[in-house]
PDB file of C-alpha atoms in Angstrom:
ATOM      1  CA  UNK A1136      20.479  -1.267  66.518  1.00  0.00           C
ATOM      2  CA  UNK A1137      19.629  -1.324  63.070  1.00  0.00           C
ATOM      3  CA  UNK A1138      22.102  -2.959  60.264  1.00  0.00           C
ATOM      4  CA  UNK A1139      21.632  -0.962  57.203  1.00  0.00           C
ATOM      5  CA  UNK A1140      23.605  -3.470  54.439  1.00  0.00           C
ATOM      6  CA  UNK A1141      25.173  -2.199  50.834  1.00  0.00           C
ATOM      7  CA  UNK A1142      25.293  -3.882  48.163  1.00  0.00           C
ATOM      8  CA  UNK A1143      28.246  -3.353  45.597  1.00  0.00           C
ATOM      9  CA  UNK A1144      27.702  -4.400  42.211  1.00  0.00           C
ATOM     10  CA  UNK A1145      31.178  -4.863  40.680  1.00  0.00           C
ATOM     11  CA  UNK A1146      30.687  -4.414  36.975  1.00  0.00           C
ATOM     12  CA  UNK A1147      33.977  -5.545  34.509  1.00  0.00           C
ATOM     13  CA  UNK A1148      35.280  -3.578  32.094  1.00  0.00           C
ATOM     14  CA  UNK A1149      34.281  -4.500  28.989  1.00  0.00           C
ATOM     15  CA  UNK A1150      36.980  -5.630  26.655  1.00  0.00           C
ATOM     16  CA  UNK A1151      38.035  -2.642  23.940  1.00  0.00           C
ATOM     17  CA  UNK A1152      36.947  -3.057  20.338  1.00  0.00           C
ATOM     18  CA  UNK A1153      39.170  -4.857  18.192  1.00  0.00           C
ATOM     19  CA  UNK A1154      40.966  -2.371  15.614  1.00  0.00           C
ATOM     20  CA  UNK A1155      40.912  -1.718  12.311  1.00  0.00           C
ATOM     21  CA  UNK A1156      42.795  -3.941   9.971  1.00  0.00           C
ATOM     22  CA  UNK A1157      45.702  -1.515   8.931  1.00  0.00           C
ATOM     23  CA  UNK A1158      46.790  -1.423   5.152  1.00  0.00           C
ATOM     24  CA  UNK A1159      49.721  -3.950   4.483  1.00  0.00           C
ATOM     25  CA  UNK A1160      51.379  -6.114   2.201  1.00  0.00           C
ATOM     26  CA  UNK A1161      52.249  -9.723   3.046  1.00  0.00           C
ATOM     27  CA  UNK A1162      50.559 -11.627   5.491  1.00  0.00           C
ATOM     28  CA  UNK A1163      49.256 -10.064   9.016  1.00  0.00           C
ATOM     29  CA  UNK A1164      48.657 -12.904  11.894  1.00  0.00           C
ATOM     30  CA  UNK A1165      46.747 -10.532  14.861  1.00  0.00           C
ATOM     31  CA  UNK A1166      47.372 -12.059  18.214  1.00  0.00           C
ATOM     32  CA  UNK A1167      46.698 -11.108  21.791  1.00  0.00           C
ATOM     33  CA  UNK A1168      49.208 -11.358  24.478  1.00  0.00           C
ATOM     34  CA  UNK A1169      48.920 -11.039  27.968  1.00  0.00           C
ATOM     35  CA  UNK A1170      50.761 -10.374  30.897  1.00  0.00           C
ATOM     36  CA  UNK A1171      51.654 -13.851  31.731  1.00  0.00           C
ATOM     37  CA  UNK A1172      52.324 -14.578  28.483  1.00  0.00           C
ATOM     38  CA  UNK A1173      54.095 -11.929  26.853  1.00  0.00           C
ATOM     39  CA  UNK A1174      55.973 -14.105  24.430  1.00  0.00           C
ATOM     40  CA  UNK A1175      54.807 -14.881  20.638  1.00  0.00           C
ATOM     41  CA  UNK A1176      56.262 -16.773  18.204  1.00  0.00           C
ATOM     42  CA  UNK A1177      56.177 -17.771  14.674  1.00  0.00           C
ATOM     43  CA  UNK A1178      57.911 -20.150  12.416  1.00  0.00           C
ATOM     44  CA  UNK A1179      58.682 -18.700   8.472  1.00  0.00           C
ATOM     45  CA  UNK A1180      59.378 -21.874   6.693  1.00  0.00           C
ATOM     46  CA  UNK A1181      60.854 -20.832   3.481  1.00  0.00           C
ATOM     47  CA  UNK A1182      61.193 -17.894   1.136  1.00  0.00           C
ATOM     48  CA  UNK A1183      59.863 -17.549  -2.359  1.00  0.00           C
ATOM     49  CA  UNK A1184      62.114 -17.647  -5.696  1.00  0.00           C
ATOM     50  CA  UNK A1185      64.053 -14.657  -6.097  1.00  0.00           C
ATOM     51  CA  UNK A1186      63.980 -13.281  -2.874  1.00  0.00           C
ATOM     52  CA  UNK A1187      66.870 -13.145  -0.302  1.00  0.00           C
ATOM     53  CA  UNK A1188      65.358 -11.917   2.764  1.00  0.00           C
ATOM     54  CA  UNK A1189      62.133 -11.085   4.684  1.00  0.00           C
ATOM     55  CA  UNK A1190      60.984  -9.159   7.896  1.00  0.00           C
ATOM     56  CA  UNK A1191      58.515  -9.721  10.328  1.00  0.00           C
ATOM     57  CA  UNK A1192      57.094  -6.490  11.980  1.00  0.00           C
ATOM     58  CA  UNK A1193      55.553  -7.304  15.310  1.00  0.00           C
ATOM     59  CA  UNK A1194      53.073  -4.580  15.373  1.00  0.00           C
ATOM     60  CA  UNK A1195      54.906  -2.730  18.441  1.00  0.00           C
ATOM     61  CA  UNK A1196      57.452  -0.349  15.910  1.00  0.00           C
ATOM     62  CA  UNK A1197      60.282  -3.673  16.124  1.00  0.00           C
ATOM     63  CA  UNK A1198      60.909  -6.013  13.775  1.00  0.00           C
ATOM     64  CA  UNK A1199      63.153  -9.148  13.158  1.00  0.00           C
ATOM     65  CA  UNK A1200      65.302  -9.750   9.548  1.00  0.00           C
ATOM     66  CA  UNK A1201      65.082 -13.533   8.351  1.00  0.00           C
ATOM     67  CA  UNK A1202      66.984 -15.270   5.607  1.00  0.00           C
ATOM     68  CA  UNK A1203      66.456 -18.773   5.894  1.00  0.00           C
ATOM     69  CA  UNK A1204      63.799 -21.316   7.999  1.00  0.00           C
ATOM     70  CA  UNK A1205      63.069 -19.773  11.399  1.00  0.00           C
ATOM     71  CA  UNK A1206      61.466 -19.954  14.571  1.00  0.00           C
ATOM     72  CA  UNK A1207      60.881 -16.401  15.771  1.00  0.00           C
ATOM     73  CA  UNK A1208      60.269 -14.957  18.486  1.00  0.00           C
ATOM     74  CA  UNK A1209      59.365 -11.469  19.943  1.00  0.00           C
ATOM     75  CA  UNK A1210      58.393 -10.407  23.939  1.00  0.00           C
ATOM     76  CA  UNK A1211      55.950  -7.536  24.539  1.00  0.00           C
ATOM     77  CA  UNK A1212      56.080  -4.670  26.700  1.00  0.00           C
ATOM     78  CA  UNK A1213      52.520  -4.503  27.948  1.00  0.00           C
ATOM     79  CA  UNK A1214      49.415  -6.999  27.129  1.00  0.00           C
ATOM     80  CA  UNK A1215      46.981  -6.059  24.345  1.00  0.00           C
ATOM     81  CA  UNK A1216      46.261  -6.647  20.450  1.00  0.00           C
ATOM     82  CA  UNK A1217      49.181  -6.609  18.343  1.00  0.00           C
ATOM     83  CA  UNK A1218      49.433  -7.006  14.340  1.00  0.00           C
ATOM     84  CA  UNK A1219      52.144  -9.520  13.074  1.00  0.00           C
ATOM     85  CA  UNK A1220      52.686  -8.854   9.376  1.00  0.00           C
ATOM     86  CA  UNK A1221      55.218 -11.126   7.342  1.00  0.00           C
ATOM     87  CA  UNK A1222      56.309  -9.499   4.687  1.00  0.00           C
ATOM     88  CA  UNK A1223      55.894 -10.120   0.971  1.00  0.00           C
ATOM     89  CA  UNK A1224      58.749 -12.956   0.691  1.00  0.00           C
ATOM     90  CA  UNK A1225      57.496 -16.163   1.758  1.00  0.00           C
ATOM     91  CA  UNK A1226      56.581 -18.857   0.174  1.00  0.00           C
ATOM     92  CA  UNK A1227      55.377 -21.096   2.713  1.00  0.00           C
ATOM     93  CA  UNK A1228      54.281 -20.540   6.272  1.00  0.00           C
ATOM     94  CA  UNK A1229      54.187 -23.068   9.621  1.00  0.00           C
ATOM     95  CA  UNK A1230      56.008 -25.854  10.463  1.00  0.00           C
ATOM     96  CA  UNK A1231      55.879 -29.394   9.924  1.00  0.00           C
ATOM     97  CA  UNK A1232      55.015 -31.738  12.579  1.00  0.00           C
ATOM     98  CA  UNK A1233      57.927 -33.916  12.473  1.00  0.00           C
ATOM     99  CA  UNK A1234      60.521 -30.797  12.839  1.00  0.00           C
ATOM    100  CA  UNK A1235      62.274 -30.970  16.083  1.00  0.00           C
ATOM    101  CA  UNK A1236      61.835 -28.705  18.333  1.00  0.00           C
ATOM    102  CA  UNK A1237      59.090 -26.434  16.473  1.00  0.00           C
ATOM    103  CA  UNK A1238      56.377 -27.619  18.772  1.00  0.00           C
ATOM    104  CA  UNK A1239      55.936 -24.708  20.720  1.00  0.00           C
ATOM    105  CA  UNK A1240      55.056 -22.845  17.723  1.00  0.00           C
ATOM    106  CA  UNK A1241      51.702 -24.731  17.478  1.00  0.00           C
ATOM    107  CA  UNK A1242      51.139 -25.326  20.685  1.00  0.00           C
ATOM    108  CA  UNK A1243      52.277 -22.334  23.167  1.00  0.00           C
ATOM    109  CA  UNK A1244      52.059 -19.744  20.669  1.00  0.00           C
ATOM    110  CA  UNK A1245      48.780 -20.720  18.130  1.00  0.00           C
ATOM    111  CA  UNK A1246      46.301 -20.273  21.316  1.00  0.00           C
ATOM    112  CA  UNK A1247      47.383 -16.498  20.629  1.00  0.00           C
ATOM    113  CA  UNK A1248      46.272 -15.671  17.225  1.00  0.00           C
ATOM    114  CA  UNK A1249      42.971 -13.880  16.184  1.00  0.00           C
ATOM    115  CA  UNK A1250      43.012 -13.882  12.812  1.00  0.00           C
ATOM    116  CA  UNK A1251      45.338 -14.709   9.780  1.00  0.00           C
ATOM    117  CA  UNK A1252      44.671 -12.480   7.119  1.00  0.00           C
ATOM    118  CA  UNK A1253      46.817 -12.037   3.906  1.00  0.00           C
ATOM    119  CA  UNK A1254      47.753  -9.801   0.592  1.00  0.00           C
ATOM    120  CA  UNK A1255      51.068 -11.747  -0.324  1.00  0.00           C
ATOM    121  CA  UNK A1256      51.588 -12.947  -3.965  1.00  0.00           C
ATOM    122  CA  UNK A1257      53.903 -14.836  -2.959  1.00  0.00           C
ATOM    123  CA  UNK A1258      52.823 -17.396  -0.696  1.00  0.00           C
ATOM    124  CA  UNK A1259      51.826 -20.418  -2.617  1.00  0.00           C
ATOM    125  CA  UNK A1260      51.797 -23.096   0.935  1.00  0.00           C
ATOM    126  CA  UNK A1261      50.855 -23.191   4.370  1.00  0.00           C
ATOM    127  CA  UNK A1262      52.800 -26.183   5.996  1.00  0.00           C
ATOM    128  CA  UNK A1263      51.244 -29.146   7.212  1.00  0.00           C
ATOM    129  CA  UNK A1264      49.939 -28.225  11.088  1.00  0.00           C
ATOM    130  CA  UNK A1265      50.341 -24.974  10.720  1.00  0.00           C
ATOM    131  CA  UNK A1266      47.609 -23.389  12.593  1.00  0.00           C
ATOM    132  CA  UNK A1267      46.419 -26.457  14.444  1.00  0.00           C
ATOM    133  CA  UNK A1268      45.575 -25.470  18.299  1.00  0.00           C
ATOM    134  CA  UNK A1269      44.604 -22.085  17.411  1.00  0.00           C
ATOM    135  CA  UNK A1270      41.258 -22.403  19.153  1.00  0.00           C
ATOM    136  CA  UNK A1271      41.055 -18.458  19.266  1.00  0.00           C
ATOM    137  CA  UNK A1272      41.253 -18.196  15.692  1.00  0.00           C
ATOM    138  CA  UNK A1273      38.134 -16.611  14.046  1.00  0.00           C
ATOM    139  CA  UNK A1274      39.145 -15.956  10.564  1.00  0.00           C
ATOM    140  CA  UNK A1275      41.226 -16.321   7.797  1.00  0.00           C
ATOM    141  CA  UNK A1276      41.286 -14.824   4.698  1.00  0.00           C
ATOM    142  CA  UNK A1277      43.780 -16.049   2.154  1.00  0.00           C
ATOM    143  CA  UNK A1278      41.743 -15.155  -1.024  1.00  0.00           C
ATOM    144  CA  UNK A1279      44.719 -13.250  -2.646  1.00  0.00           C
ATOM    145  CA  UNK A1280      47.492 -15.778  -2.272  1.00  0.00           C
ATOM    146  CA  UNK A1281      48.383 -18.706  -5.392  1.00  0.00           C
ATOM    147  CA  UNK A1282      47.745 -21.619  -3.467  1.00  0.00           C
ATOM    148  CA  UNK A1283      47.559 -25.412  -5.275  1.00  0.00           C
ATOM    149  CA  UNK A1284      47.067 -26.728  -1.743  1.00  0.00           C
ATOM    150  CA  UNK A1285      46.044 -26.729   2.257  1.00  0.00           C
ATOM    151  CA  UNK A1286      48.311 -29.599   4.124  1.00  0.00           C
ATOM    152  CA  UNK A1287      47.738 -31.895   6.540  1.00  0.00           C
ATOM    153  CA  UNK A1288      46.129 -30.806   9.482  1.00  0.00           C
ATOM    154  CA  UNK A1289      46.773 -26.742   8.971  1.00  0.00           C
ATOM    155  CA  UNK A1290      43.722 -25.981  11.026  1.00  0.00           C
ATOM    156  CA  UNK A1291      42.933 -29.300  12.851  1.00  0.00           C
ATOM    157  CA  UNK A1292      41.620 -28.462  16.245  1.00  0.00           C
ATOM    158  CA  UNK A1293      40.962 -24.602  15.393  1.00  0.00           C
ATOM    159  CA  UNK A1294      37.595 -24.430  17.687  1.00  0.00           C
ATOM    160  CA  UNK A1295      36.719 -20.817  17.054  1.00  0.00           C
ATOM    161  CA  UNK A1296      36.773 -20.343  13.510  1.00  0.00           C
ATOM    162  CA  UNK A1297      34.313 -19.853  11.776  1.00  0.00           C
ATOM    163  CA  UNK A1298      34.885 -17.988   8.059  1.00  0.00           C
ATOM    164  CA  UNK A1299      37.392 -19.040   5.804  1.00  0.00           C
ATOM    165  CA  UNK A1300      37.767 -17.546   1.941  1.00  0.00           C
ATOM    166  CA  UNK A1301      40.327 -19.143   0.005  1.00  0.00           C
ATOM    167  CA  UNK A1302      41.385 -18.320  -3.788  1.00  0.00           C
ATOM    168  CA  UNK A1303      40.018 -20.573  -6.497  1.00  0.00           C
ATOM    169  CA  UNK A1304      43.730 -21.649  -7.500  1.00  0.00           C
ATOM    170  CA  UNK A1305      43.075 -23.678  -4.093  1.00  0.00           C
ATOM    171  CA  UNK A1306      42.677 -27.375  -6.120  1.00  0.00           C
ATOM    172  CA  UNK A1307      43.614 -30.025  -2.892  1.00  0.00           C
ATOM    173  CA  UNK A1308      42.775 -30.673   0.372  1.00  0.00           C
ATOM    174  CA  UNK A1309      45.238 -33.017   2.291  1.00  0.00           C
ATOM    175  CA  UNK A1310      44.566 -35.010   5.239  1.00  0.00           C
ATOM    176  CA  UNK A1311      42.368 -33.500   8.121  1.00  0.00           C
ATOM    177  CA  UNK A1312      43.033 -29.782   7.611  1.00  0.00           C
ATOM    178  CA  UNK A1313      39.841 -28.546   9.206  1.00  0.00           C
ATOM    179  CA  UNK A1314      39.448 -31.869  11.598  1.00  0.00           C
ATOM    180  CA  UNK A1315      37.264 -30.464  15.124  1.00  0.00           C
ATOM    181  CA  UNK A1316      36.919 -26.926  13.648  1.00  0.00           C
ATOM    182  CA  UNK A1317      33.710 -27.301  15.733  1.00  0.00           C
ATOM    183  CA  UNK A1318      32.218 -23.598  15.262  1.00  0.00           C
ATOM    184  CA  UNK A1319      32.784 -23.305  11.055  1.00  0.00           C
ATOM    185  CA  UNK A1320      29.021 -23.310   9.460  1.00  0.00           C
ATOM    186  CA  UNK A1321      29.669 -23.209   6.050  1.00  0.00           C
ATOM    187  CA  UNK A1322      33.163 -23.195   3.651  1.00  0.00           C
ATOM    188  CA  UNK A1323      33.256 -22.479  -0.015  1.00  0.00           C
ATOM    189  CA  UNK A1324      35.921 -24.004  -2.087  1.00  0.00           C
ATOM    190  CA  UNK A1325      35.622 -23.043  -5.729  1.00  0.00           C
ATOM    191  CA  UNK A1326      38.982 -24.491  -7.157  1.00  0.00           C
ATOM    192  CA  UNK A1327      38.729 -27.987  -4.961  1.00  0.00           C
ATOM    193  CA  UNK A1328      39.093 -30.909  -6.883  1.00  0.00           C
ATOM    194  CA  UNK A1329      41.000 -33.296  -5.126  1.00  0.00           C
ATOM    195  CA  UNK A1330      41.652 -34.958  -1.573  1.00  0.00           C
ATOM    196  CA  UNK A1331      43.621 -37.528   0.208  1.00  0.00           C
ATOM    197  CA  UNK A1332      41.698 -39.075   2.866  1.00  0.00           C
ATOM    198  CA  UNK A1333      43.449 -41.801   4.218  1.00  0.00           C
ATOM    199  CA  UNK A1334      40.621 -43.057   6.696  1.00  0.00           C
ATOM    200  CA  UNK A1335      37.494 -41.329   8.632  1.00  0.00           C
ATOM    201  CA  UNK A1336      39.224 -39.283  10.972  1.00  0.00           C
ATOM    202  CA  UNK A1337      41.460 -38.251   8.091  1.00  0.00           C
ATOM    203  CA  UNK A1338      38.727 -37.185   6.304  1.00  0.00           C
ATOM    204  CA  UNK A1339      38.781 -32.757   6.027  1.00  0.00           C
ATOM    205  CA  UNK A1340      35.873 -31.676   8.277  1.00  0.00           C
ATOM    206  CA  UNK A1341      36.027 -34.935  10.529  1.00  0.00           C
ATOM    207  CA  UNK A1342      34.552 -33.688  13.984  1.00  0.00           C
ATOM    208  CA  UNK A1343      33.510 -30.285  12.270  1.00  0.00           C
ATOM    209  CA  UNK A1344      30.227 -30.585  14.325  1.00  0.00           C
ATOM    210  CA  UNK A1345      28.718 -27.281  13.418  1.00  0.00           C
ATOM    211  CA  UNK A1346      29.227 -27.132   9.783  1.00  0.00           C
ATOM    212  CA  UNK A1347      26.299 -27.286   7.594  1.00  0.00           C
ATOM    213  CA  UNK A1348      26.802 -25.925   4.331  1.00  0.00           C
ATOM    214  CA  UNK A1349      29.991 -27.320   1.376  1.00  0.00           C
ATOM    215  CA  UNK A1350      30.243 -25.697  -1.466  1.00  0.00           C
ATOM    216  CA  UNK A1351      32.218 -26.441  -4.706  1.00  0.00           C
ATOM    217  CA  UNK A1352      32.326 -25.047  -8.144  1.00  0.00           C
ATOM    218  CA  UNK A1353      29.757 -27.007 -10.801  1.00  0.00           C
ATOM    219  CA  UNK A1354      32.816 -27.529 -13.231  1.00  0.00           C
ATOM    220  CA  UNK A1355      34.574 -29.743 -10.751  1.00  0.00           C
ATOM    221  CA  UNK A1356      31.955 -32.035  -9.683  1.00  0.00           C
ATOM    222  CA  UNK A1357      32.518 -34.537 -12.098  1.00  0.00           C
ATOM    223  CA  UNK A1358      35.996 -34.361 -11.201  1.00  0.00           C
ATOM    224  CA  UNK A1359      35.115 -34.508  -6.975  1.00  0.00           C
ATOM    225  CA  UNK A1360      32.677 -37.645  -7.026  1.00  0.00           C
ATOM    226  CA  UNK A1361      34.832 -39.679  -9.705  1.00  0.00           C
ATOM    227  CA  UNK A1362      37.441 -39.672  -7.133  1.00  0.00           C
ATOM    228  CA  UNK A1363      38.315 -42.538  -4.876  1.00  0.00           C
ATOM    229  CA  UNK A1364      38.513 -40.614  -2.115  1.00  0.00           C
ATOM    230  CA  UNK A1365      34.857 -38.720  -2.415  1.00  0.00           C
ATOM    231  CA  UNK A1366      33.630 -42.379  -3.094  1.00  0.00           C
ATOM    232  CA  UNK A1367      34.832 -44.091  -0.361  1.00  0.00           C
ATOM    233  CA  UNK A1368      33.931 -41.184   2.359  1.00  0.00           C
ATOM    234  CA  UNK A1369      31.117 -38.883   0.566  1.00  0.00           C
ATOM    235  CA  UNK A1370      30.124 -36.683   3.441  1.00  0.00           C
ATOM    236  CA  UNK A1371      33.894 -35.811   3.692  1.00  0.00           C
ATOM    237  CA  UNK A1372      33.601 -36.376   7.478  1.00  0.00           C
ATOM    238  CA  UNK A1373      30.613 -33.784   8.040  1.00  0.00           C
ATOM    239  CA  UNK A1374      27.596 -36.084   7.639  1.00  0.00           C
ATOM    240  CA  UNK A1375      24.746 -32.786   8.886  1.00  0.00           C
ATOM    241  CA  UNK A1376      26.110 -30.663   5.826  1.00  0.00           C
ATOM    242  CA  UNK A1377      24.872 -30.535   2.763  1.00  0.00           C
ATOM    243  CA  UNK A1378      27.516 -30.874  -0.460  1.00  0.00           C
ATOM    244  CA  UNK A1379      26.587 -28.471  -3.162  1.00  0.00           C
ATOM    245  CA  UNK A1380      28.025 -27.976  -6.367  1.00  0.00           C
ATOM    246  CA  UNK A1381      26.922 -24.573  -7.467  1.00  0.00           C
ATOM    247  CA  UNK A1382      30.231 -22.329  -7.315  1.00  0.00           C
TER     248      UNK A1382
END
């Protein structure tokens, strides 16, 4: 008797293009949610002057009023892509490591997002930890926004990013914000002038393996190397990149 044998080849689906960024105002946070993980959250930590209330749309036609700090939350009907967008009223965003009970917002809910992209005029701070664990998170883009500073540790431990544009109010870099962003190449800060590095592993790209290229604006590198802090730890914790001052 002959055995004739078949071979199936099971080929998977390939995963659907990402959409289009819509047109918003605020701040959009894409995340992916699964089945066994329907839930997202996401922690508004205070509105700007002047404004009395905000809304977060969660990018399935609901949305959730907020008038004070928050921890929000929102479950999905079905898995897929969905487009968080804050709107235009915040002044800060994240929460703060030592607030009780917030951890799940960096922790269960950060592995979700995609990217964190905003348009607000308005928000000015992104608390300290803010980001951290969001080792799915490929870009952000927070050109438009009047920021002075990044805090501690806002995108510590964010393993998959890999561009960042920030606006060249940006003048201070607290402790550690990009510590083990292990895939980000190359990060251009044209407003930089100060940091607080409090120790190696404090330093802002400690453990950023990958990154080769630091850029800074020529007007502030008199101000950069004259402080303590570039002094004491002059390769800013990413000693394969080169430090340029040509912004």
């Amino acid at each position: 008797m002959e055995y004739i044998s078949k071979f199936v080849t099971l080929i998977e689906s390939p995963e659907p293009p990402e959409p289009p960024i819509p047109e918003f105002d605020g701040t959009l946070i894409r995340v992916r949610v699964t089945a066994a993980s329907p839930t997202f959250g996401i922690a508004t930590a205070a509105l700007a002057s002047g404004h009395a209330a905000g809304t977060v749309g969660w990018g399935d036609g609901s949305s959730t009023p907020f008038t004070a700090i928050s921890g929000l939350t929102h479950t999905y009907a079905e898995p897929g892509v969905y487009d968080v967008i804050v709107s235009d009223d915040i002044r800060s965003l994240g929460c703060s490591s030592n607030e009780e009970g917030m951890e799940v917002f960096r922790d269960a809910y950060a592995p979700m997002i995609q990217r964190v992209i905003s348009r607000s005029t308005t928000l000015a701070e992104l608390a300290g930890y803010a980001f951290q664990n969001a080792v799915n998170l490929t870009e952000v883009d927070l050109t438009p926004c009047p920021f002075y500073e990044i805090n501690t540790c806002s995108f510590r431990s964010c393993s998959s990013l890999r561009n960042a544009r920030f606006v060249p109010t940006l003048e201070r870099l607290r402790l550690a914000p990009f510590a083990g962003c292990t895939a980000l190449e190359k990060v251009e800060f044209p407003g930089v002038r100060f940091f607080v590095i409090k120790g190696e592993t404090s330093c802002p790209f400690y453990e950023c393996t990958a990154l080769r290229e630091i850029h800074f604006s020529a007007a502030n590198e008199q101000a950069i190397k004259s402080g303590s802090a570039f002094t004491n730890y002059p390769d800013l914790g990413a000693p394969s990149a080169t430090i340029s001052f040509d912004l």
